[in-house]
Amino acid sequence: MSEAFTTRILHLTTGNAETVTDLTHACEQFLAETASGRDGLLHVFVPHATAGIAVIETGAGSDSDLLSALHTLLPADDRWQHRHGSAGHGRDHVLPAFVPPHATLPVLGGRLELGTWQSVCLVDTNKDNPDRQVRLSFLG
């Protein structure tokens, strides 16, 4: 692989509850080790059919608000055609249409360029699969 492109997989355990997991520190650490002060793009991708990547404020209630909004938009009940796993699991397969499984973010001077209150987060509503992977890729 060329120096211009570097990739790494994060292995996460999200548990058996719906969660918004802040990945910002892991993204910054990856860039510190790989970007070498260069400009480029960080691509964050979750290779799962029931999770997404969001850039949101965390710690001030927005992460809980996001999960509440997803409950309103995608109720965990028996309306879904996709039926296996826990009750309402079909909604988890619709989640990536609302919270995409990827984000591409600017990197300047080897540092992630986020707004003051922005964080990169894994959004996981699937209580049946606590083991997740997130691929971080830097293109300099």
Coordinates of C-alpha atoms in Angstrom, one line a residue:
M1 CA 0.0 0.0 0.0
S2 CA 1.4 3.4 -0.9
E3 CA 2.2 6.1 1.7
A4 CA -0.7 8.2 0.3
F5 CA -3.2 5.6 1.5
T6 CA -3.3 4.0 5.0
T7 CA -6.1 2.0 6.6
R8 CA -6.8 0.4 9.9
I9 CA -9.7 -1.5 11.5
L10 CA -11.0 -0.6 14.9
H11 CA -12.7 -3.5 16.9
L12 CA -15.4 -2.3 19.2
T13 CA -17.8 -3.9 21.6
T14 CA -21.0 -1.8 21.8
G15 CA -22.8 -4.0 24.3
N16 CA -26.5 -5.0 24.3
A17 CA -28.0 -1.5 24.4
E18 CA -28.5 1.0 21.6
T19 CA -25.5 3.3 21.6
V20 CA -23.7 6.3 20.2
T21 CA -20.0 5.7 20.5
D22 CA -17.6 8.6 20.1
L23 CA -14.8 7.6 17.8
T24 CA -13.1 11.0 17.6
H25 CA -10.1 10.2 19.8
A26 CA -9.5 7.0 17.8
C27 CA -9.6 9.0 14.6
E28 CA -7.2 11.6 16.0
Q29 CA -4.8 8.9 17.2
F30 CA -4.9 7.1 13.8
L31 CA -4.1 10.4 12.0
A32 CA -1.3 11.2 14.5
E33 CA 0.3 7.8 13.6
T34 CA -0.3 7.9 9.8
A35 CA -0.9 11.4 8.4
S36 CA 2.6 12.7 9.2
G37 CA 1.4 16.3 9.1
R38 CA -0.2 16.0 5.6
D39 CA -3.4 17.3 4.2
G40 CA -5.9 14.8 3.0
L41 CA -9.2 13.0 3.8
L42 CA -10.2 10.6 6.6
H43 CA -12.8 8.1 5.5
V44 CA -14.7 6.3 8.3
F45 CA -16.7 3.2 7.3
V46 CA -18.7 0.7 9.3
P47 CA -19.1 -2.6 7.3
H48 CA -22.3 -3.6 9.0
A49 CA -25.9 -3.6 7.7
T50 CA -27.2 -2.3 11.0
A51 CA -25.0 0.6 12.1
G52 CA -24.0 4.1 10.8
I53 CA -21.5 6.9 11.2
A54 CA -22.7 10.3 12.4
V55 CA -20.9 13.6 13.0
I56 CA -22.7 15.2 15.9
E57 CA -22.2 16.9 19.2
T58 CA -21.9 14.4 22.1
G59 CA -22.0 14.8 25.9
A60 CA -24.7 17.5 25.9
G61 CA -27.7 15.2 25.2
S62 CA -27.5 15.2 21.4
D63 CA -26.5 11.5 21.4
S64 CA -29.5 10.6 23.5
D65 CA -31.7 12.9 21.3
L66 CA -30.4 11.1 18.2
L67 CA -31.4 7.7 19.6
S68 CA -34.8 9.1 20.6
A69 CA -35.4 10.5 17.1
L70 CA -34.5 7.2 15.6
H71 CA -37.0 5.5 17.9
T72 CA -39.7 7.9 16.6
L73 CA -38.6 7.4 12.9
L74 CA -37.9 3.7 13.2
P75 CA -39.9 2.1 16.0
A76 CA -38.7 -1.2 17.4
D77 CA -42.0 -3.1 16.8
D78 CA -43.4 -5.8 14.5
R79 CA -44.1 -3.7 11.4
W80 CA -40.9 -4.6 9.6
Q81 CA -40.7 -7.2 6.8
H82 CA -37.2 -8.2 7.9
R83 CA -37.8 -10.4 10.9
H84 CA -35.1 -12.2 12.8
G85 CA -33.3 -11.5 16.1
S86 CA -34.9 -9.4 18.8
A87 CA -38.3 -7.7 18.4
G88 CA -38.2 -4.9 15.9
H89 CA -34.7 -5.8 14.6
G90 CA -35.9 -5.1 11.1
R91 CA -35.6 -1.4 11.8
D92 CA -31.9 -1.8 12.5
H93 CA -31.5 -2.8 8.8
V94 CA -33.2 0.5 7.7
L95 CA -31.0 2.6 10.0
P96 CA -28.2 3.0 7.4
A97 CA -30.6 4.8 5.1
F98 CA -30.9 7.5 7.7
V99 CA -27.5 7.3 9.4
P100 CA -25.1 6.3 6.5
P101 CA -22.4 3.8 7.1
H102 CA -19.6 6.2 6.2
A103 CA -18.3 9.8 6.6
T104 CA -15.4 11.5 4.7
L105 CA -13.7 14.3 6.7
P106 CA -11.0 16.9 5.9
V107 CA -7.6 16.5 7.4
L108 CA -5.3 19.6 7.4
G109 CA -1.7 19.4 8.6
G110 CA -2.4 15.9 9.9
R111 CA -5.3 17.0 12.1
L112 CA -8.9 16.2 11.8
E113 CA -10.9 19.4 10.9
L114 CA -14.1 19.2 12.9
G115 CA -16.2 22.1 14.2
T116 CA -15.9 23.0 17.9
W117 CA -18.7 20.7 19.1
Q118 CA -18.5 18.0 16.4
S119 CA -17.6 14.4 17.1
V120 CA -17.3 11.3 14.9
C121 CA -19.6 8.6 16.2
L122 CA -20.7 5.1 15.6
V123 CA -24.5 4.8 15.8
D124 CA -25.6 1.2 16.7
T125 CA -29.2 0.3 17.4
N126 CA -28.6 -3.4 16.9
K127 CA -28.7 -5.0 20.4
D128 CA -28.1 -8.5 18.9
N129 CA -24.6 -7.8 17.6
P130 CA -22.2 -6.2 20.2
D131 CA -19.1 -6.8 18.1
R132 CA -18.4 -4.0 15.6
Q133 CA -15.6 -3.0 13.2
V134 CA -14.9 0.5 11.9
R135 CA -12.4 1.0 9.1
L136 CA -10.4 4.2 9.2
S137 CA -8.7 5.2 5.9
F138 CA -6.4 8.2 5.3
L139 CA -5.8 9.4 1.8
G140 CA -3.0 12.0 1.9

